[in-house]
Amino acid sequence: MGVYNERILPYLMDIAMADSILGDYRQTALAEVSGAVLEIGFGTGLNLPHYPDHVRQLVTVDPSPGVHRLAQKRIAASPIAVDHRMLGGEALPMGDRTFDSVVSTFTLCSIAQIEPALAEIYRVLKPGGRFFFVEHGLSDEPAIQTWQNRLTPIQKRIAGGCHLNRNIRRLVEQQFDHVVIGAAYAPNLPKVAGYFYQGVATKL
């Protein structure tokens, strides 16, 4: 799986995640990002064009060398200075209360230890800092949930650990003091992978 995950999967994910529908979600999710910013799961840099103009510096983390190689052209073309760290989100080296904003788009589904990662996001945020996210996850329809649970073991193998059945609302609300979140099916996507959670969690 090493060659697949590092050489083939990054190209497949870059194509799939560059969909214009997902771009609209990214644009909305990033509209109010400000201050010192950390992005969890930077991937191939697809969020870069969607940051507000006032964002000029960005710290990013992602453990995959394969996606980092693909991100280089986007980093070079962006006016944003990107400080990229090749590591996961479960144990961040940044100090407490470092960032005003943390961003995650379509990433929480694939982090192996999701609870520690969310605790780290909370830790590195300043008081009053905000976590901006858009993620796919567990549907509110029992019939769709059944298929999400059935397909998740296969999805994890072919899509870099991606879970179809994570309850993003519950996970974020367990960690954060104040959460504003909406959830609905994205247009023109299969229901099993298209139930999107979008919101802002604030550290009070």
PDB file of C-alpha atoms in Angstrom:
ATOM      1  CA  MET A   1       0.000   0.000   0.000  1.00  0.00           C
ATOM      2  CA  GLY A   2       3.047   2.283   0.320  1.00  0.00           C
ATOM      3  CA  VAL A   3       3.454   2.920  -3.406  1.00  0.00           C
ATOM      4  CA  TYR A   4      -0.286   3.310  -3.862  1.00  0.00           C
ATOM      5  CA  ASN A   5      -0.662   5.770  -0.969  1.00  0.00           C
ATOM      6  CA  GLU A   6       2.356   7.883  -1.882  1.00  0.00           C
ATOM      7  CA  ARG A   7       2.403   7.769  -5.692  1.00  0.00           C
ATOM      8  CA  ILE A   8      -1.082   6.959  -7.009  1.00  0.00           C
ATOM      9  CA  LEU A   9      -3.639   8.020  -4.392  1.00  0.00           C
ATOM     10  CA  PRO A  10      -2.430  11.670  -4.212  1.00  0.00           C
ATOM     11  CA  TYR A  11      -3.149  12.113  -7.941  1.00  0.00           C
ATOM     12  CA  LEU A  12      -6.550  10.454  -7.688  1.00  0.00           C
ATOM     13  CA  MET A  13      -7.509  12.556  -4.659  1.00  0.00           C
ATOM     14  CA  ASP A  14      -6.286  15.761  -6.294  1.00  0.00           C
ATOM     15  CA  ILE A  15      -8.564  15.150  -9.273  1.00  0.00           C
ATOM     16  CA  ALA A  16     -11.558  14.176  -7.145  1.00  0.00           C
ATOM     17  CA  MET A  17     -11.167  16.982  -4.604  1.00  0.00           C
ATOM     18  CA  ALA A  18     -10.744  19.693  -7.266  1.00  0.00           C
ATOM     19  CA  ASP A  19     -14.445  19.389  -8.140  1.00  0.00           C
ATOM     20  CA  SER A  20     -16.133  22.788  -8.445  1.00  0.00           C
ATOM     21  CA  ILE A  21     -18.878  21.796  -5.975  1.00  0.00           C
ATOM     22  CA  LEU A  22     -16.221  21.221  -3.325  1.00  0.00           C
ATOM     23  CA  GLY A  23     -14.604  24.511  -4.307  1.00  0.00           C
ATOM     24  CA  ASP A  24     -17.810  26.336  -3.394  1.00  0.00           C
ATOM     25  CA  TYR A  25     -17.758  24.703   0.044  1.00  0.00           C
ATOM     26  CA  ARG A  26     -14.118  25.692   0.515  1.00  0.00           C
ATOM     27  CA  GLN A  27     -14.883  29.301  -0.438  1.00  0.00           C
ATOM     28  CA  THR A  28     -17.674  29.536   2.110  1.00  0.00           C
ATOM     29  CA  ALA A  29     -15.713  27.796   4.857  1.00  0.00           C
ATOM     30  CA  LEU A  30     -12.698  30.096   4.520  1.00  0.00           C
ATOM     31  CA  ALA A  31     -14.507  33.400   4.053  1.00  0.00           C
ATOM     32  CA  GLU A  32     -14.003  34.617   7.641  1.00  0.00           C
ATOM     33  CA  VAL A  33     -10.561  33.145   8.365  1.00  0.00           C
ATOM     34  CA  SER A  34      -8.212  35.753   9.858  1.00  0.00           C
ATOM     35  CA  GLY A  35      -5.115  36.320  11.954  1.00  0.00           C
ATOM     36  CA  ALA A  36      -2.498  33.617  12.450  1.00  0.00           C
ATOM     37  CA  VAL A  37      -3.778  30.580  10.537  1.00  0.00           C
ATOM     38  CA  LEU A  38      -3.084  26.854  10.735  1.00  0.00           C
ATOM     39  CA  GLU A  39      -4.465  24.421   8.166  1.00  0.00           C
ATOM     40  CA  ILE A  40      -4.773  20.766   9.141  1.00  0.00           C
ATOM     41  CA  GLY A  41      -4.546  18.324   6.231  1.00  0.00           C
ATOM     42  CA  PHE A  42      -3.154  20.716   3.629  1.00  0.00           C
ATOM     43  CA  GLY A  43      -3.175  18.025   0.940  1.00  0.00           C
ATOM     44  CA  THR A  44      -2.360  19.319  -2.539  1.00  0.00           C
ATOM     45  CA  GLY A  45      -3.093  22.936  -1.638  1.00  0.00           C
ATOM     46  CA  LEU A  46      -6.603  23.174  -3.064  1.00  0.00           C
ATOM     47  CA  ASN A  47      -7.652  25.670  -0.383  1.00  0.00           C
ATOM     48  CA  LEU A  48      -5.038  28.265  -1.326  1.00  0.00           C
ATOM     49  CA  PRO A  49      -7.129  30.168  -3.920  1.00  0.00           C
ATOM     50  CA  HIS A  50     -10.029  30.416  -1.470  1.00  0.00           C
ATOM     51  CA  TYR A  51      -8.347  32.216   1.414  1.00  0.00           C
ATOM     52  CA  PRO A  52      -9.347  35.876   1.900  1.00  0.00           C
ATOM     53  CA  ASP A  53      -6.926  38.435   0.448  1.00  0.00           C
ATOM     54  CA  HIS A  54      -5.771  39.557   3.889  1.00  0.00           C
ATOM     55  CA  VAL A  55      -4.332  36.112   4.662  1.00  0.00           C
ATOM     56  CA  ARG A  56      -0.684  36.336   3.645  1.00  0.00           C
ATOM     57  CA  GLN A  57       0.922  33.655   5.808  1.00  0.00           C
ATOM     58  CA  LEU A  58      -0.167  30.131   6.554  1.00  0.00           C
ATOM     59  CA  VAL A  59       1.189  27.250   8.610  1.00  0.00           C
ATOM     60  CA  THR A  60       0.102  23.868   7.257  1.00  0.00           C
ATOM     61  CA  VAL A  61       0.479  20.243   8.276  1.00  0.00           C
ATOM     62  CA  ASP A  62       0.017  17.027   6.327  1.00  0.00           C
ATOM     63  CA  PRO A  63       1.829  13.721   6.838  1.00  0.00           C
ATOM     64  CA  SER A  64       1.929  12.634   3.185  1.00  0.00           C
ATOM     65  CA  PRO A  65       5.045  13.333   1.062  1.00  0.00           C
ATOM     66  CA  GLY A  66       3.005  12.409  -2.025  1.00  0.00           C
ATOM     67  CA  VAL A  67       0.452  15.185  -1.666  1.00  0.00           C
ATOM     68  CA  HIS A  68       3.181  17.645  -0.654  1.00  0.00           C
ATOM     69  CA  ARG A  69       4.958  17.052  -3.957  1.00  0.00           C
ATOM     70  CA  LEU A  70       1.762  17.844  -5.847  1.00  0.00           C
ATOM     71  CA  ALA A  71       1.179  20.972  -3.762  1.00  0.00           C
ATOM     72  CA  GLN A  72       4.419  22.648  -4.798  1.00  0.00           C
ATOM     73  CA  LYS A  73       3.035  24.296  -7.949  1.00  0.00           C
ATOM     74  CA  ARG A  74       0.070  25.741  -6.057  1.00  0.00           C
ATOM     75  CA  ILE A  75       2.340  27.010  -3.287  1.00  0.00           C
ATOM     76  CA  ALA A  76       4.652  28.646  -5.825  1.00  0.00           C
ATOM     77  CA  ALA A  77       1.725  30.341  -7.609  1.00  0.00           C
ATOM     78  CA  SER A  78       0.069  31.617  -4.429  1.00  0.00           C
ATOM     79  CA  PRO A  79       0.654  35.048  -2.849  1.00  0.00           C
ATOM     80  CA  ILE A  80       0.441  33.304   0.530  1.00  0.00           C
ATOM     81  CA  ALA A  81       3.696  32.305   2.226  1.00  0.00           C
ATOM     82  CA  VAL A  82       3.202  28.666   3.235  1.00  0.00           C
ATOM     83  CA  ASP A  83       5.176  27.153   6.104  1.00  0.00           C
ATOM     84  CA  HIS A  84       4.480  23.472   5.516  1.00  0.00           C
ATOM     85  CA  ARG A  85       5.229  20.818   8.130  1.00  0.00           C
ATOM     86  CA  MET A  86       5.121  17.164   7.069  1.00  0.00           C
ATOM     87  CA  LEU A  87       3.355  15.710  10.095  1.00  0.00           C
ATOM     88  CA  GLY A  88      -0.059  14.586  11.299  1.00  0.00           C
ATOM     89  CA  GLY A  89      -2.544  16.517  13.359  1.00  0.00           C
ATOM     90  CA  GLU A  90      -2.567  14.251  16.397  1.00  0.00           C
ATOM     91  CA  ALA A  91       0.562  15.733  18.033  1.00  0.00           C
ATOM     92  CA  LEU A  92       1.307  19.278  16.900  1.00  0.00           C
ATOM     93  CA  PRO A  93       4.650  20.888  17.830  1.00  0.00           C
ATOM     94  CA  MET A  94       3.128  24.382  18.053  1.00  0.00           C
ATOM     95  CA  GLY A  95       2.702  26.056  21.409  1.00  0.00           C
ATOM     96  CA  ASP A  96      -0.551  26.573  23.282  1.00  0.00           C
ATOM     97  CA  ARG A  97      -2.725  29.520  22.191  1.00  0.00           C
ATOM     98  CA  THR A  98      -0.738  30.177  18.983  1.00  0.00           C
ATOM     99  CA  PHE A  99      -3.387  30.597  16.269  1.00  0.00           C
ATOM    100  CA  ASP A 100      -6.437  32.781  15.678  1.00  0.00           C
ATOM    101  CA  SER A 101      -7.880  30.388  13.098  1.00  0.00           C
ATOM    102  CA  VAL A 102      -7.535  26.684  12.354  1.00  0.00           C
ATOM    103  CA  VAL A 103      -8.897  25.267   9.104  1.00  0.00           C
ATOM    104  CA  SER A 104      -9.843  21.715   8.127  1.00  0.00           C
ATOM    105  CA  THR A 105     -11.565  20.820   4.866  1.00  0.00           C
ATOM    106  CA  PHE A 106     -12.338  17.192   4.042  1.00  0.00           C
ATOM    107  CA  THR A 107      -9.648  16.017   6.461  1.00  0.00           C
ATOM    108  CA  LEU A 108     -11.255  14.899   9.734  1.00  0.00           C
ATOM    109  CA  CYS A 109     -12.606  11.838   7.926  1.00  0.00           C
ATOM    110  CA  SER A 110      -9.109  10.419   7.439  1.00  0.00           C
ATOM    111  CA  ILE A 111      -7.193  11.266  10.625  1.00  0.00           C
ATOM    112  CA  ALA A 112      -6.625   7.964  12.418  1.00  0.00           C
ATOM    113  CA  GLN A 113      -6.871   9.368  15.966  1.00  0.00           C
ATOM    114  CA  ILE A 114      -9.552  11.988  15.539  1.00  0.00           C
ATOM    115  CA  GLU A 115     -10.190  12.855  19.206  1.00  0.00           C
ATOM    116  CA  PRO A 116      -6.521  13.689  19.959  1.00  0.00           C
ATOM    117  CA  ALA A 117      -6.366  15.732  16.747  1.00  0.00           C
ATOM    118  CA  LEU A 118      -9.375  17.826  17.752  1.00  0.00           C
ATOM    119  CA  ALA A 119      -7.879  18.285  21.218  1.00  0.00           C
ATOM    120  CA  GLU A 120      -4.700  19.581  19.565  1.00  0.00           C
ATOM    121  CA  ILE A 121      -6.676  22.003  17.408  1.00  0.00           C
ATOM    122  CA  TYR A 122      -8.353  23.307  20.547  1.00  0.00           C
ATOM    123  CA  ARG A 123      -5.022  23.579  22.379  1.00  0.00           C
ATOM    124  CA  VAL A 124      -3.234  25.638  19.720  1.00  0.00           C
ATOM    125  CA  LEU A 125      -6.119  28.092  19.300  1.00  0.00           C
ATOM    126  CA  LYS A 126      -6.031  31.347  21.223  1.00  0.00           C
ATOM    127  CA  PRO A 127      -8.985  32.137  23.503  1.00  0.00           C
ATOM    128  CA  GLY A 128     -11.641  33.405  21.134  1.00  0.00           C
ATOM    129  CA  GLY A 129      -9.956  31.557  18.263  1.00  0.00           C
ATOM    130  CA  ARG A 130     -12.097  29.741  15.726  1.00  0.00           C
ATOM    131  CA  PHE A 131     -11.961  26.363  14.011  1.00  0.00           C
ATOM    132  CA  PHE A 132     -13.421  26.539  10.484  1.00  0.00           C
ATOM    133  CA  PHE A 133     -14.365  23.201   8.952  1.00  0.00           C
ATOM    134  CA  VAL A 134     -16.260  21.440   6.207  1.00  0.00           C
ATOM    135  CA  GLU A 135     -16.290  17.657   6.271  1.00  0.00           C
ATOM    136  CA  HIS A 136     -18.326  14.743   4.981  1.00  0.00           C
ATOM    137  CA  GLY A 137     -19.616  12.231   7.480  1.00  0.00           C
ATOM    138  CA  LEU A 138     -22.457  10.253   9.007  1.00  0.00           C
ATOM    139  CA  SER A 139     -25.831  10.864   7.385  1.00  0.00           C
ATOM    140  CA  ASP A 140     -28.975  11.553   9.376  1.00  0.00           C
ATOM    141  CA  GLU A 141     -30.813   8.801   7.436  1.00  0.00           C
ATOM    142  CA  PRO A 142     -30.605   5.317   9.023  1.00  0.00           C
ATOM    143  CA  ALA A 143     -30.656   3.573   5.636  1.00  0.00           C
ATOM    144  CA  ILE A 144     -27.711   5.643   4.392  1.00  0.00           C
ATOM    145  CA  GLN A 145     -25.901   5.120   7.696  1.00  0.00           C
ATOM    146  CA  THR A 146     -26.155   1.360   7.156  1.00  0.00           C
ATOM    147  CA  TRP A 147     -24.369   1.640   3.821  1.00  0.00           C
ATOM    148  CA  GLN A 148     -21.817   4.067   5.227  1.00  0.00           C
ATOM    149  CA  ASN A 149     -20.963   1.561   7.961  1.00  0.00           C
ATOM    150  CA  ARG A 150     -20.734  -1.282   5.442  1.00  0.00           C
ATOM    151  CA  LEU A 151     -18.536   0.615   3.004  1.00  0.00           C
ATOM    152  CA  THR A 152     -16.204   2.377   5.441  1.00  0.00           C
ATOM    153  CA  PRO A 153     -13.737  -0.551   5.774  1.00  0.00           C
ATOM    154  CA  ILE A 154     -13.302  -0.584   1.984  1.00  0.00           C
ATOM    155  CA  GLN A 155     -13.191   3.214   1.803  1.00  0.00           C
ATOM    156  CA  LYS A 156     -10.421   3.331   4.418  1.00  0.00           C
ATOM    157  CA  ARG A 157      -8.256   1.018   2.308  1.00  0.00           C
ATOM    158  CA  ILE A 158      -8.699   2.738  -1.033  1.00  0.00           C
ATOM    159  CA  ALA A 159      -8.949   6.369   0.129  1.00  0.00           C
ATOM    160  CA  GLY A 160      -6.141   6.874   2.608  1.00  0.00           C
ATOM    161  CA  GLY A 161      -8.029   6.037   5.800  1.00  0.00           C
ATOM    162  CA  CYS A 162     -11.177   7.997   4.929  1.00  0.00           C
ATOM    163  CA  HIS A 163     -14.223   7.135   7.061  1.00  0.00           C
ATOM    164  CA  LEU A 164     -17.691   7.601   5.580  1.00  0.00           C
ATOM    165  CA  ASN A 165     -19.407   7.231   8.950  1.00  0.00           C
ATOM    166  CA  ARG A 166     -17.873   9.719  11.372  1.00  0.00           C
ATOM    167  CA  ASN A 167     -20.350  11.874  13.285  1.00  0.00           C
ATOM    168  CA  ILE A 168     -18.541  15.167  12.794  1.00  0.00           C
ATOM    169  CA  ARG A 169     -21.086  17.162  14.786  1.00  0.00           C
ATOM    170  CA  ARG A 170     -20.679  14.982  17.871  1.00  0.00           C
ATOM    171  CA  LEU A 171     -16.875  14.898  17.618  1.00  0.00           C
ATOM    172  CA  VAL A 172     -16.503  18.677  17.334  1.00  0.00           C
ATOM    173  CA  GLU A 173     -19.116  19.436  19.999  1.00  0.00           C
ATOM    174  CA  GLN A 174     -17.350  17.110  22.444  1.00  0.00           C
ATOM    175  CA  GLN A 175     -14.226  19.253  22.218  1.00  0.00           C
ATOM    176  CA  PHE A 176     -15.361  22.840  21.689  1.00  0.00           C
ATOM    177  CA  ASP A 177     -17.199  25.325  23.892  1.00  0.00           C
ATOM    178  CA  HIS A 178     -19.390  26.855  21.188  1.00  0.00           C
ATOM    179  CA  VAL A 179     -20.224  25.286  17.835  1.00  0.00           C
ATOM    180  CA  VAL A 180     -22.375  26.585  14.990  1.00  0.00           C
ATOM    181  CA  ILE A 181     -22.848  23.807  12.455  1.00  0.00           C
ATOM    182  CA  GLY A 182     -25.103  22.866   9.596  1.00  0.00           C
ATOM    183  CA  ALA A 183     -25.440  19.523   7.837  1.00  0.00           C
ATOM    184  CA  ALA A 184     -27.036  18.554   4.530  1.00  0.00           C
ATOM    185  CA  TYR A 185     -26.421  16.556   1.397  1.00  0.00           C
ATOM    186  CA  ALA A 186     -24.169  18.181  -1.174  1.00  0.00           C
ATOM    187  CA  PRO A 187     -25.695  18.486  -4.645  1.00  0.00           C
ATOM    188  CA  ASN A 188     -24.846  15.913  -7.294  1.00  0.00           C
ATOM    189  CA  LEU A 189     -22.883  13.636  -4.961  1.00  0.00           C
ATOM    190  CA  PRO A 190     -23.811  10.119  -3.795  1.00  0.00           C
ATOM    191  CA  LYS A 191     -25.578  10.279  -0.450  1.00  0.00           C
ATOM    192  CA  VAL A 192     -23.174   7.773   1.093  1.00  0.00           C
ATOM    193  CA  ALA A 193     -20.282  10.218   0.657  1.00  0.00           C
ATOM    194  CA  GLY A 194     -22.133  13.496   0.288  1.00  0.00           C
ATOM    195  CA  TYR A 195     -23.532  14.345   3.710  1.00  0.00           C
ATOM    196  CA  PHE A 196     -21.554  17.492   4.556  1.00  0.00           C
ATOM    197  CA  TYR A 197     -21.045  19.188   7.893  1.00  0.00           C
ATOM    198  CA  GLN A 198     -19.972  22.832   7.732  1.00  0.00           C
ATOM    199  CA  GLY A 199     -19.405  25.083  10.688  1.00  0.00           C
ATOM    200  CA  VAL A 200     -17.325  27.179  13.039  1.00  0.00           C
ATOM    201  CA  ALA A 201     -16.240  26.084  16.521  1.00  0.00           C
ATOM    202  CA  THR A 202     -15.025  28.722  18.956  1.00  0.00           C
ATOM    203  CA  LYS A 203     -12.666  28.352  21.898  1.00  0.00           C
ATOM    204  CA  LEU A 204     -14.114  30.563  24.605  1.00  0.00           C
TER     205      LEU A 204
END
